[in-house]
Coordinates of C-alpha atoms in Angstrom, one line a residue:
Chain A
X1 CA 17.8 -22.8 12.4
X2 CA 14.9 -22.2 14.6
X3 CA 15.0 -22.9 18.3
X4 CA 12.0 -22.2 20.5
X5 CA 12.7 -22.9 24.0
X6 CA 9.9 -23.2 26.7
X7 CA 7.8 -20.2 25.5
X8 CA 4.5 -19.4 27.3
X9 CA 2.0 -16.9 26.5
X10 CA -1.3 -16.0 28.3
X11 CA -3.7 -13.5 26.8
X12 CA -5.7 -11.2 29.1
X13 CA -4.1 -12.5 32.4
X14 CA -6.0 -12.0 35.5
X15 CA -9.3 -11.4 33.7
X16 CA -12.2 -13.6 33.1
X17 CA -11.1 -13.9 29.5
X18 CA -7.7 -15.3 30.5
X19 CA -6.5 -17.7 27.9
X20 CA -3.2 -19.7 28.1
X21 CA -2.4 -19.9 24.4
X22 CA 1.2 -21.3 24.7
X23 CA 2.3 -23.5 27.5
X24 CA 6.1 -24.2 28.0
X25 CA 6.3 -25.0 24.2
X26 CA 9.7 -26.1 22.8
X27 CA 10.5 -26.7 19.1
X28 CA 13.7 -27.2 17.3
X29 CA 13.6 -26.8 13.5
X30 CA 16.7 -27.9 11.4
X31 CA 17.8 -25.9 8.5
X32 CA 15.9 -26.7 5.3
X33 CA 13.1 -28.4 7.2
X34 CA 9.6 -27.9 6.1
X35 CA 7.2 -28.2 9.1
X36 CA 3.4 -28.4 8.8
X37 CA 1.4 -27.5 11.8
X38 CA -2.0 -28.9 12.5
X39 CA -4.5 -28.7 15.4
X40 CA -8.0 -27.6 16.4
X41 CA -9.3 -24.1 16.7
X42 CA -7.7 -22.5 19.7
X43 CA -4.8 -25.1 19.8
X44 CA -2.2 -22.2 19.6
X45 CA -0.9 -22.6 16.1
X46 CA -1.3 -19.0 15.1
X47 CA -0.1 -17.9 18.5
X48 CA 3.1 -20.0 18.0
X49 CA 3.8 -18.3 14.5
X50 CA 3.0 -14.8 15.9
X51 CA 5.5 -15.5 18.9
X52 CA 8.2 -16.4 16.3
X53 CA 7.3 -13.4 14.1
X54 CA 7.4 -11.1 17.1
X55 CA 3.9 -9.5 17.0
X56 CA 4.0 -9.3 20.8
X57 CA 6.6 -10.4 23.5
X58 CA 6.3 -13.9 25.0
X59 CA 5.8 -14.2 28.8
X60 CA 8.7 -16.5 29.3
X61 CA 11.1 -18.6 27.2
X62 CA 13.5 -17.9 24.3
X63 CA 13.3 -17.8 20.6
X64 CA 16.6 -18.1 18.6
X65 CA 16.7 -17.8 14.8
X66 CA 19.9 -19.0 13.2
X67 CA 21.9 -18.4 16.2
X68 CA 20.4 -14.9 16.9
X69 CA 18.4 -14.6 20.1
X70 CA 15.3 -12.6 18.9
X71 CA 13.2 -12.8 22.1
X72 CA 13.7 -9.2 22.8
X73 CA 13.1 -7.8 19.2
X74 CA 9.8 -6.6 17.8
X75 CA 8.5 -7.8 14.5
X76 CA 10.1 -5.2 12.2
X77 CA 13.5 -6.0 13.7
X78 CA 13.0 -9.7 13.1
X79 CA 12.0 -9.1 9.5
X80 CA 15.5 -9.6 8.2
X81 CA 15.2 -13.3 9.2
X82 CA 11.5 -13.9 8.4
X83 CA 9.3 -14.0 5.5
X84 CA 5.6 -14.1 6.3
X85 CA 2.4 -14.8 4.5
X86 CA -0.9 -14.2 6.2
X87 CA -4.2 -16.0 6.2
X88 CA -5.9 -12.8 4.8
X89 CA -4.8 -12.2 1.2
X90 CA -5.4 -8.6 1.8
X91 CA -2.7 -8.4 4.6
X92 CA 0.4 -9.2 2.8
X93 CA 0.4 -6.4 0.3
X94 CA -0.1 -2.6 0.1
X95 CA -3.2 -2.3 -2.0
X96 CA -2.7 1.3 -3.3
X97 CA 0.8 0.8 -4.4
X98 CA 2.0 -0.7 -7.6
X99 CA 3.0 -4.4 -8.0
X100 CA 6.6 -3.4 -8.6
X101 CA 6.6 -1.0 -5.6
X102 CA 5.4 -3.9 -3.4
X103 CA 8.0 -6.2 -4.7
X104 CA 10.7 -3.4 -4.2
X105 CA 9.7 -3.1 -0.6
X106 CA 10.1 -6.7 -0.1
X107 CA 13.5 -6.7 -1.8
X108 CA 14.6 -4.3 0.9
X109 CA 13.3 -6.3 3.7
X110 CA 15.5 -5.8 6.8
X111 CA 17.7 -3.2 5.1
X112 CA 18.0 0.5 5.9
X113 CA 15.7 2.5 3.7
X114 CA 17.6 5.6 2.8
X115 CA 17.2 8.3 0.1
X116 CA 18.2 6.2 -2.9
X117 CA 15.5 5.6 -5.5
X118 CA 12.9 3.1 -4.2
X119 CA 13.2 0.9 -7.4
X120 CA 15.8 0.5 -10.1
X121 CA 15.6 -0.7 -13.7
X122 CA 17.6 -3.8 -13.1
X123 CA 15.2 -4.7 -10.2
X124 CA 12.3 -4.2 -12.7
X125 CA 13.7 -6.9 -14.8
X126 CA 14.3 -9.2 -11.8
X127 CA 10.6 -8.7 -10.9
X128 CA 9.4 -9.6 -14.4
X129 CA 11.5 -12.7 -14.3
X130 CA 10.2 -13.7 -10.8
X131 CA 6.6 -12.9 -11.6
X132 CA 6.8 -15.0 -14.8
X133 CA 7.5 -18.0 -12.7
X134 CA 4.1 -17.6 -11.1
X135 CA 2.5 -18.2 -14.5
X136 CA -0.4 -15.7 -13.7
X137 CA 0.7 -13.1 -16.4
X138 CA 1.5 -10.6 -13.7
X139 CA 4.8 -9.9 -15.3
X140 CA 3.0 -7.5 -17.7
X141 CA 1.2 -5.7 -14.9
X142 CA 4.1 -4.2 -12.9
X143 CA 2.4 -0.8 -12.6
X144 CA -1.0 -2.2 -11.6
X145 CA -2.2 -1.4 -8.1
X146 CA -2.1 -4.6 -6.2
X147 CA -5.6 -3.8 -4.8
X148 CA -7.0 -4.6 -8.3
X149 CA -5.7 -8.1 -8.2
X150 CA -7.7 -11.1 -7.0
X151 CA -7.2 -12.8 -3.7
X152 CA -5.3 -15.7 -5.2
X153 CA -3.1 -13.4 -7.2
X154 CA -2.3 -11.3 -4.1
X155 CA -1.5 -14.3 -2.1
X156 CA 0.8 -15.5 -4.8
X157 CA 2.5 -12.1 -4.8
X158 CA 2.9 -12.2 -1.1
X159 CA 4.5 -15.6 -1.3
X160 CA 6.9 -14.2 -3.9
X161 CA 7.6 -11.3 -1.7
X162 CA 8.3 -13.4 1.3
X163 CA 10.8 -15.5 -0.6
X164 CA 12.3 -12.7 -2.8
X165 CA 15.1 -11.9 -0.3
X166 CA 15.8 -15.3 0.9
X167 CA 14.5 -15.5 4.6
X168 CA 16.1 -17.9 7.1
X169 CA 12.6 -18.8 8.0
X170 CA 9.2 -18.7 6.2
X171 CA 6.1 -18.5 8.2
X172 CA 2.9 -19.5 6.4
X173 CA -0.2 -18.9 8.5
X174 CA -3.2 -20.9 6.9
X175 CA -2.3 -18.9 3.8
X176 CA -4.7 -20.8 1.6
X177 CA -7.7 -20.8 3.9
X178 CA -9.4 -17.8 2.4
X179 CA -9.0 -19.0 -1.2
X180 CA -11.3 -21.2 -3.3
X181 CA -10.3 -24.9 -3.7
X182 CA -8.7 -24.6 -7.2
X183 CA -6.8 -21.4 -6.2
X184 CA -5.8 -22.8 -2.9
X185 CA -4.3 -25.9 -4.6
X186 CA -2.3 -23.7 -7.0
X187 CA -1.0 -21.4 -4.3
X188 CA 0.0 -24.5 -2.2
X189 CA 1.8 -26.0 -5.1
X190 CA 3.6 -22.8 -5.5
X191 CA 4.6 -22.6 -1.8
X192 CA 5.9 -26.2 -2.0
X193 CA 7.9 -25.2 -5.1
X194 CA 9.3 -22.1 -3.7
X195 CA 10.2 -23.8 -0.4
X196 CA 11.9 -26.7 -2.0
X197 CA 13.7 -24.9 -4.8
X198 CA 15.2 -22.3 -2.4
X199 CA 15.7 -24.9 0.3
X200 CA 13.9 -22.7 2.9
X201 CA 13.1 -23.6 6.4
X202 CA 9.5 -23.2 6.7
X203 CA 6.5 -23.5 9.2
X204 CA 3.2 -23.9 7.6
X205 CA -0.2 -23.9 9.5
X206 CA -3.0 -25.7 7.7
X207 CA -6.4 -26.9 8.6
X208 CA -6.2 -29.5 5.8
X209 CA -4.8 -32.9 7.1
X210 CA -4.2 -34.1 3.6
X211 CA -2.0 -31.0 2.8
X212 CA -0.2 -31.4 6.1
X213 CA 0.7 -35.1 5.3
X214 CA 1.5 -34.6 1.6
X215 CA 3.8 -31.4 2.1
X216 CA 6.8 -31.0 4.1
X217 CA 9.1 -33.3 5.8
X218 CA 7.9 -32.9 9.4
X219 CA 4.4 -32.7 10.9
X220 CA 3.5 -31.4 14.3
X221 CA 0.1 -31.4 16.0
X222 CA -0.8 -28.8 18.6
X223 CA -3.3 -29.0 21.4
X224 CA -3.9 -26.5 24.2
X225 CA -0.8 -24.6 23.7
X226 CA 1.6 -27.6 23.4
X227 CA 3.0 -29.9 20.8
X228 CA 1.3 -33.3 21.3
X229 CA 2.6 -35.0 18.2
X230 CA 5.8 -34.8 16.2
X231 CA 6.3 -37.0 13.2
X232 CA 9.2 -36.8 10.6
X233 CA 11.0 -38.9 8.0
X234 CA 9.8 -42.3 7.0
X235 CA 7.1 -42.3 9.5
X236 CA 5.5 -39.2 8.1
X237 CA 5.5 -40.6 4.6
X238 CA 3.5 -43.6 5.7
X239 CA 0.9 -41.4 7.7
X240 CA -2.7 -41.5 6.7
X241 CA -5.5 -39.2 7.9
X242 CA -7.1 -42.0 9.9
X243 CA -3.8 -42.5 11.7
X244 CA -3.9 -38.8 12.6
X245 CA -7.4 -38.8 13.8
X246 CA -6.8 -42.0 15.9
X247 CA -3.6 -40.5 17.5
X248 CA -5.3 -37.2 18.1
X249 CA -8.1 -39.0 19.9
X250 CA -5.7 -40.9 22.0
X251 CA -3.4 -38.0 22.8
X252 CA -5.9 -35.3 23.4
X253 CA -8.5 -37.5 25.1
X254 CA -11.4 -36.4 22.8
X255 CA -14.0 -38.9 21.6
X256 CA -13.4 -39.7 17.9
X257 CA -16.6 -38.4 16.6
X258 CA -15.6 -34.8 17.2
X259 CA -12.2 -35.2 15.6
X260 CA -13.3 -34.5 12.1
X261 CA -15.0 -31.5 13.3
X262 CA -12.0 -30.3 14.9
X263 CA -9.4 -31.1 12.4
X264 CA -11.0 -31.3 9.0
Chain B
X1 CA -32.6 42.4 -5.3
X2 CA -31.8 44.8 -8.0
X3 CA -30.2 47.1 -5.4
X4 CA -28.0 44.1 -4.2
X5 CA -26.7 43.4 -7.7
X6 CA -26.2 47.0 -8.5
X7 CA -24.2 47.3 -5.4
X8 CA -21.7 44.7 -6.5
X9 CA -18.6 46.2 -8.2
X10 CA -17.0 43.8 -10.8
X11 CA -13.8 46.0 -10.7
X12 CA -13.4 45.3 -7.0
X13 CA -13.5 41.5 -7.6
X14 CA -10.6 41.9 -10.1
X15 CA -8.8 43.9 -7.6
X16 CA -9.2 41.2 -4.9
X17 CA -8.5 38.2 -7.1
X18 CA -4.6 38.4 -7.1
X19 CA -4.6 38.6 -3.2
X20 CA -6.7 35.5 -3.3
X21 CA -4.2 33.7 -5.5
X22 CA -1.3 34.7 -3.3
X23 CA -3.0 33.5 -0.1
X24 CA -4.1 30.4 -1.9
X25 CA -0.5 29.5 -2.9
X26 CA 0.7 30.1 0.7
X27 CA -2.2 27.9 2.0
X28 CA -1.3 25.4 -0.6
X29 CA 2.0 24.7 1.1
X30 CA 0.0 24.1 4.2
X31 CA -2.3 21.8 2.3
X32 CA 0.8 19.8 1.1
X33 CA 1.6 19.1 4.7
X34 CA -2.1 18.1 5.4
X35 CA -2.0 15.8 2.3
X36 CA 1.0 14.0 3.7
X37 CA -0.8 13.1 7.0
X38 CA -4.3 12.9 5.9
X39 CA -4.0 11.1 2.5
X40 CA -0.6 9.2 2.8
X41 CA -0.4 8.4 6.4
X42 CA -4.2 8.1 6.7
X43 CA -4.1 10.1 9.9
X44 CA -6.0 13.3 10.7
X45 CA -3.5 15.5 12.4
X46 CA -5.1 18.4 14.3
X47 CA -1.8 19.8 15.7
X48 CA -1.5 21.9 12.4
X49 CA -3.9 24.6 13.9
X50 CA -1.3 25.3 16.4
X51 CA 1.9 24.8 14.3
X52 CA 0.5 27.1 11.6
X53 CA 0.3 30.0 14.3
X54 CA 3.7 28.9 15.6
X55 CA 5.1 29.4 12.2
X56 CA 3.7 32.9 12.0
X57 CA 4.7 33.8 15.5
X58 CA 8.3 32.6 15.1
X59 CA 8.8 34.3 11.8
X60 CA 7.4 37.7 12.9
X61 CA 9.3 37.7 16.2
X62 CA 12.5 37.0 14.5
X63 CA 12.0 39.8 12.0
X64 CA 11.1 42.2 14.8
X65 CA 14.4 41.2 16.4
X66 CA 16.2 42.0 13.1
X67 CA 16.4 38.6 11.5
X68 CA 16.3 38.2 7.7
X69 CA 12.7 37.2 6.7
X70 CA 13.8 34.3 4.6
X71 CA 15.9 32.8 7.4
X72 CA 13.0 33.3 9.9
X73 CA 11.0 30.9 7.6
X74 CA 13.6 28.3 8.0
X75 CA 13.5 28.6 11.7
X76 CA 9.7 28.5 11.5
X77 CA 10.0 25.2 9.5
X78 CA 12.1 23.6 12.2
X79 CA 9.7 24.7 14.9
X80 CA 6.9 23.0 13.1
X81 CA 9.1 19.8 12.8
X82 CA 9.5 20.0 16.5
X83 CA 5.7 20.3 17.1
X84 CA 5.1 17.4 14.8
X85 CA 7.6 15.4 16.7
X86 CA 5.7 16.0 20.0
X87 CA 2.4 14.8 18.3
X88 CA 4.3 11.8 17.0
X89 CA 5.7 11.0 20.4
X90 CA 2.4 11.2 22.1
X91 CA 0.8 9.0 19.5
X92 CA 3.5 6.4 19.0
X93 CA 5.4 6.3 22.3
X94 CA 2.6 7.0 24.8
X95 CA -0.2 5.2 22.7
X96 CA -2.5 8.3 22.7
X97 CA -4.9 8.1 19.6
X98 CA -3.7 10.3 16.8
X99 CA -6.6 12.8 16.8
X100 CA -6.3 13.3 20.6
X101 CA -2.5 13.6 20.4
X102 CA -3.0 16.3 17.8
X103 CA -5.4 18.2 20.0
X104 CA -3.1 18.1 22.9
X105 CA -0.3 19.5 20.9
X106 CA -2.5 22.1 19.4
X107 CA -3.8 23.3 22.6
X108 CA -0.3 23.4 24.2
X109 CA 1.0 25.4 21.2
X110 CA -1.6 28.1 21.9
X111 CA 0.2 28.8 25.3
X112 CA 3.6 28.5 23.6
X113 CA 2.6 30.8 20.8
X114 CA 1.5 33.4 23.4
X115 CA 4.8 33.0 25.1
X116 CA 6.7 33.5 21.8
X117 CA 4.9 36.7 21.1
X118 CA 4.3 37.9 24.6
X119 CA 0.8 39.0 23.6
X120 CA -2.1 37.8 21.4
X121 CA -0.6 39.4 18.2
X122 CA 2.5 41.1 16.9
X123 CA 3.0 43.3 13.8
X124 CA 6.1 44.2 11.9
X125 CA 6.6 47.6 10.5
X126 CA 6.1 46.8 6.9
X127 CA 7.4 50.1 5.7
X128 CA 10.8 49.4 7.5
X129 CA 11.3 45.7 6.6
X130 CA 12.1 44.5 3.1
X131 CA 9.7 41.6 2.6
X132 CA 9.7 39.4 -0.5
X133 CA 6.3 38.1 0.5
X134 CA 3.9 41.0 1.0
X135 CA 0.3 42.1 0.4
X136 CA 1.6 45.4 -0.8
X137 CA -0.4 46.0 -4.0
X138 CA 2.7 47.2 -5.9
X139 CA 4.6 43.9 -5.3
X140 CA 1.6 41.5 -5.3
X141 CA 2.4 39.8 -8.5
X142 CA 6.1 39.3 -7.5
X143 CA 4.8 37.8 -4.3
X144 CA 2.6 35.5 -6.2
X145 CA 5.6 34.6 -8.4
X146 CA 7.6 33.8 -5.3
X147 CA 5.0 31.8 -3.7
X148 CA 4.4 29.8 -6.8
X149 CA 8.1 29.1 -7.2
X150 CA 8.2 27.9 -3.5
X151 CA 5.2 25.6 -4.1
X152 CA 6.8 24.2 -7.2
X153 CA 10.2 23.6 -5.4
X154 CA 8.5 22.0 -2.5
X155 CA 6.3 19.8 -4.7
X156 CA 9.3 18.5 -6.6
X157 CA 11.2 17.8 -3.3
X158 CA 8.2 15.9 -1.9
X159 CA 7.6 14.0 -5.1
X160 CA 11.2 12.9 -5.1
X161 CA 11.0 11.9 -1.5
X162 CA 8.0 9.8 -2.1
X163 CA 10.1 7.9 -4.9
X164 CA 13.0 7.1 -2.6
X165 CA 13.2 3.9 -0.5
X166 CA 12.3 5.9 2.6
X167 CA 9.3 7.5 0.8
X168 CA 8.1 4.1 -0.4
X169 CA 8.3 2.8 3.2
X170 CA 6.3 6.0 4.3
X171 CA 3.5 5.3 1.8
X172 CA 3.4 1.6 2.7
X173 CA 3.1 2.6 6.4
X174 CA -0.1 4.4 5.6
X175 CA -1.4 1.8 3.2
X176 CA -0.9 -1.4 5.2
X177 CA 0.8 -1.2 8.5
X178 CA 1.1 -4.9 9.2
X179 CA 2.6 -5.6 5.8
X180 CA 5.1 -2.8 6.4
X181 CA 6.2 -4.3 9.7
X182 CA 6.5 -7.7 8.1
X183 CA 8.9 -6.1 5.6
X184 CA 11.0 -4.6 8.4
X185 CA 9.6 -1.0 8.4
X186 CA 9.4 0.7 11.7
X187 CA 5.9 2.1 11.2
X188 CA 6.1 4.1 14.4
X189 CA 9.2 5.9 13.1
X190 CA 7.7 6.5 9.8
X191 CA 4.6 8.1 11.3
X192 CA 6.9 10.4 13.4
X193 CA 8.8 11.4 10.3
X194 CA 5.5 12.2 8.5
X195 CA 4.1 14.2 11.3
X196 CA 7.4 16.1 11.7
X197 CA 7.6 16.9 7.9
X198 CA 3.9 17.8 7.7
X199 CA 4.0 20.2 10.6
X200 CA 7.2 21.7 9.3
X201 CA 5.4 22.5 6.0
X202 CA 2.4 24.0 7.9
X203 CA 4.6 26.2 10.1
X204 CA 6.5 27.4 6.9
X205 CA 3.2 28.3 5.4
X206 CA 2.1 30.0 8.7
X207 CA 5.2 32.0 8.6
X208 CA 4.7 33.1 4.9
X209 CA 1.2 34.1 5.6
X210 CA 2.3 36.2 8.6
X211 CA 4.8 38.0 6.5
X212 CA 2.2 38.5 3.7
X213 CA -0.2 40.2 6.1
X214 CA 2.4 41.7 8.2
X215 CA 1.4 40.3 11.6
X216 CA 1.0 37.1 13.4
X217 CA -2.0 36.4 15.6
X218 CA -2.4 33.6 18.1
X219 CA -5.7 32.7 16.5
X220 CA -4.4 32.7 12.9
X221 CA -4.4 28.9 12.8
X222 CA -7.9 28.4 14.1
X223 CA -9.6 26.0 11.6
X224 CA -6.4 25.6 9.5
X225 CA -7.0 21.8 9.4
X226 CA -10.3 22.4 7.8
X227 CA -9.0 24.8 5.2
X228 CA -6.1 22.3 4.4
X229 CA -8.6 19.6 4.1
X230 CA -10.7 21.7 1.8
X231 CA -7.8 22.3 -0.5
X232 CA -6.9 18.7 -0.6
X233 CA -10.3 17.5 -1.3
X234 CA -11.2 20.3 -3.8
X235 CA -7.8 19.5 -5.6
X236 CA -8.7 15.8 -5.8
X237 CA -12.2 16.4 -7.2
X238 CA -10.8 18.8 -9.9
X239 CA -7.8 16.6 -10.6
X240 CA -10.1 13.6 -11.2
X241 CA -12.2 15.6 -13.6
X242 CA -9.0 16.1 -15.8
X243 CA -7.0 13.0 -15.2
X244 CA -9.3 10.4 -13.7
X245 CA -8.4 8.2 -10.8
X246 CA -5.0 7.2 -12.1
X247 CA -3.0 10.3 -11.0
X248 CA 0.7 10.1 -10.2
X249 CA 2.0 11.8 -7.1
X250 CA 3.3 14.9 -8.9
X251 CA -0.2 15.6 -10.3
X252 CA -1.9 14.9 -6.9
X253 CA 0.6 17.4 -5.1
X254 CA 0.0 19.9 -7.9
X255 CA -3.8 19.7 -7.6
X256 CA -3.5 19.9 -3.8
X257 CA -1.9 23.4 -4.3
X258 CA -4.4 24.2 -7.0
X259 CA -7.1 23.3 -4.5
X260 CA -5.8 25.9 -2.0
X261 CA -5.8 28.5 -4.7
X262 CA -9.3 27.7 -5.8
X263 CA -10.5 27.7 -2.2
X264 CA -9.2 31.3 -1.9
X265 CA -10.6 32.5 -5.0
X266 CA -13.9 31.2 -4.0
X267 CA -13.4 32.8 -0.7
X268 CA -12.7 36.2 -2.4
X269 CA -15.8 35.7 -4.6
X270 CA -18.1 34.8 -1.7
X271 CA -16.9 37.8 0.3
X272 CA -17.5 40.0 -2.8
X273 CA -21.1 38.7 -3.0
X274 CA -21.3 40.2 0.5
X275 CA -21.5 37.0 2.2
X276 CA -20.8 37.9 6.0
X277 CA -17.1 37.2 6.8
X278 CA -18.1 35.9 10.2
X279 CA -19.9 32.9 8.6
X280 CA -16.8 31.8 6.3
X281 CA -15.7 29.1 8.7
X282 CA -19.2 27.6 8.7
X283 CA -19.3 27.7 5.0
X284 CA -15.9 26.0 4.8
X285 CA -16.8 23.3 7.1
X286 CA -20.0 22.6 5.2
X287 CA -18.0 22.5 1.9
X288 CA -15.6 20.0 3.4
X289 CA -18.3 17.8 5.0
X290 CA -20.2 17.7 1.5
X291 CA -17.0 16.8 -0.3
X292 CA -16.1 14.1 2.1
X293 CA -19.7 12.7 2.2
X294 CA -20.2 12.7 -1.6
X295 CA -18.0 9.6 -2.4
X296 CA -19.6 7.6 0.6
X297 CA -23.0 8.5 -0.5
X298 CA -22.3 7.7 -4.2
X299 CA -21.1 4.3 -3.1
X300 CA -24.1 3.8 -0.8
X301 CA -26.6 4.6 -3.7
X302 CA -25.2 1.6 -5.6
X303 CA -24.9 -0.9 -2.7
X304 CA -27.2 0.0 0.1
X305 CA -29.9 -2.3 1.7
X306 CA -32.5 0.2 0.6
X307 CA -31.3 0.0 -2.9
X308 CA -31.1 -3.8 -2.8
X309 CA -34.6 -4.0 -1.3
X310 CA -36.0 -1.7 -4.0
X311 CA -34.4 -3.8 -6.8
X312 CA -35.6 -7.0 -5.3
X313 CA -39.2 -5.7 -5.2
X314 CA -38.9 -4.7 -8.9
X315 CA -37.6 -8.0 -9.9
X316 CA -39.9 -10.2 -7.8
X317 CA -42.9 -8.3 -8.9
X318 CA -44.9 -9.0 -5.6
X319 CA -45.0 -11.5 -2.8
X320 CA -45.4 -14.4 -5.1
X321 CA -47.2 -16.8 -2.7

């Protein structure tokens, strides 16, 4: 489904702030696979997701989604394949537009936007139905400006929008990091539900190792722009936090005391 | 003092008012264009000062060359669209900040407008040309009617556009660009469409004003952006008094036009009060600055460090050591 082949990205090349964020990274994700991504700050997790989303072009390498080479396409042209949820709950929705208008925008992801009405009656019913599954009572608030919703509600809506028009690939970039623990838990459950119910292929960055172990069927750990650990199947099910910490220390060559600071 | 008041002639004010309404409606169309960029795209486009005069110049020159006045307005609109596309190109393709891109277009249009007219101003022989939009006192109310119908038709068209898929993408672009791109919207393209549409409306308005006054002048657009902003802001303030913050786009567009009319009625009133005409632009700028500052200052009054410090002192009742 997703094939990333030897991609590299260096920010601010030739300056004192030069930073090699991705180093010859390769990753193959099978259809329906739910991959969790962990790693310390600056490991290149968000850079990897942004490279796949097409925020900027990579320096070298190839990105193929479902057989289509998207390396040369900017983000809005990759949108037909990709659903995205950002770390900042404010980023995934248009605050001054109504809830139904936001959903209608998402329903047309990757389609030509012409002179037909932006939203139809049948769609409104669909939105009500979909919003009801969130269990947040949002189905009664279709004509509320999204900016008036709470961070957790907005993140749930963004998640719904990302999955509304089934994407081939769902990118979740630490999408619960800015929420309080209880809300984060809810949004995470919802993510898992949406991914498994729709059999979506997904990449999820998290700083929480417990979440990384519990969710998904494959876990990759990044360090200095490369994947240093890739665990799936039975092995992943047996994984414990202590295992991860030990292996991180061994692979990255960092004394164990600092691991928790880096990874927790 | 008494001499000043006795020198004011109420009848003169009533005679001047219809002219103010007509000009206000014409500027209202310009304000609709400004609303599209300033409020929806969240982008201050200064090219309108140039495209307003372009609209006037194109319309007047075509009429001088025997064109039908209404047809000349369509051409003026298209010229404005072109001007907007230039600003859009400078901004989205060459990475020039929007304000600077607008200024570059504006200043280049000054030369282009001089070339269109061949000199700094051109007049049409109003006694020979049949104009539907004219300041001729006999037809003034008819002019007002035509201008009002034009505003209404444009408002309906723009309102419908904002409700379409493309219009929704346009609004999303100004509201949250990163979300729009994630949804597959080419935000640069939407900005170019917005700038083109906006400048088209501005040039149309410029053409109508030139017909109204019977001439086009290379300086007729100077400060147009400020008048457009004044209309948008005055309209918003008045609209919120009647309908609160939850106005739909039709009301917002309506009040933008009403803002233009009120601006010109105030203009007429201030002139009638013998305020020097030379200082009008200064007055307009002050009005716009005040209206832009008020929401900010209101917010600051509730949540400023100074306010927090004062409240803290009141609650703490002293140093407490």
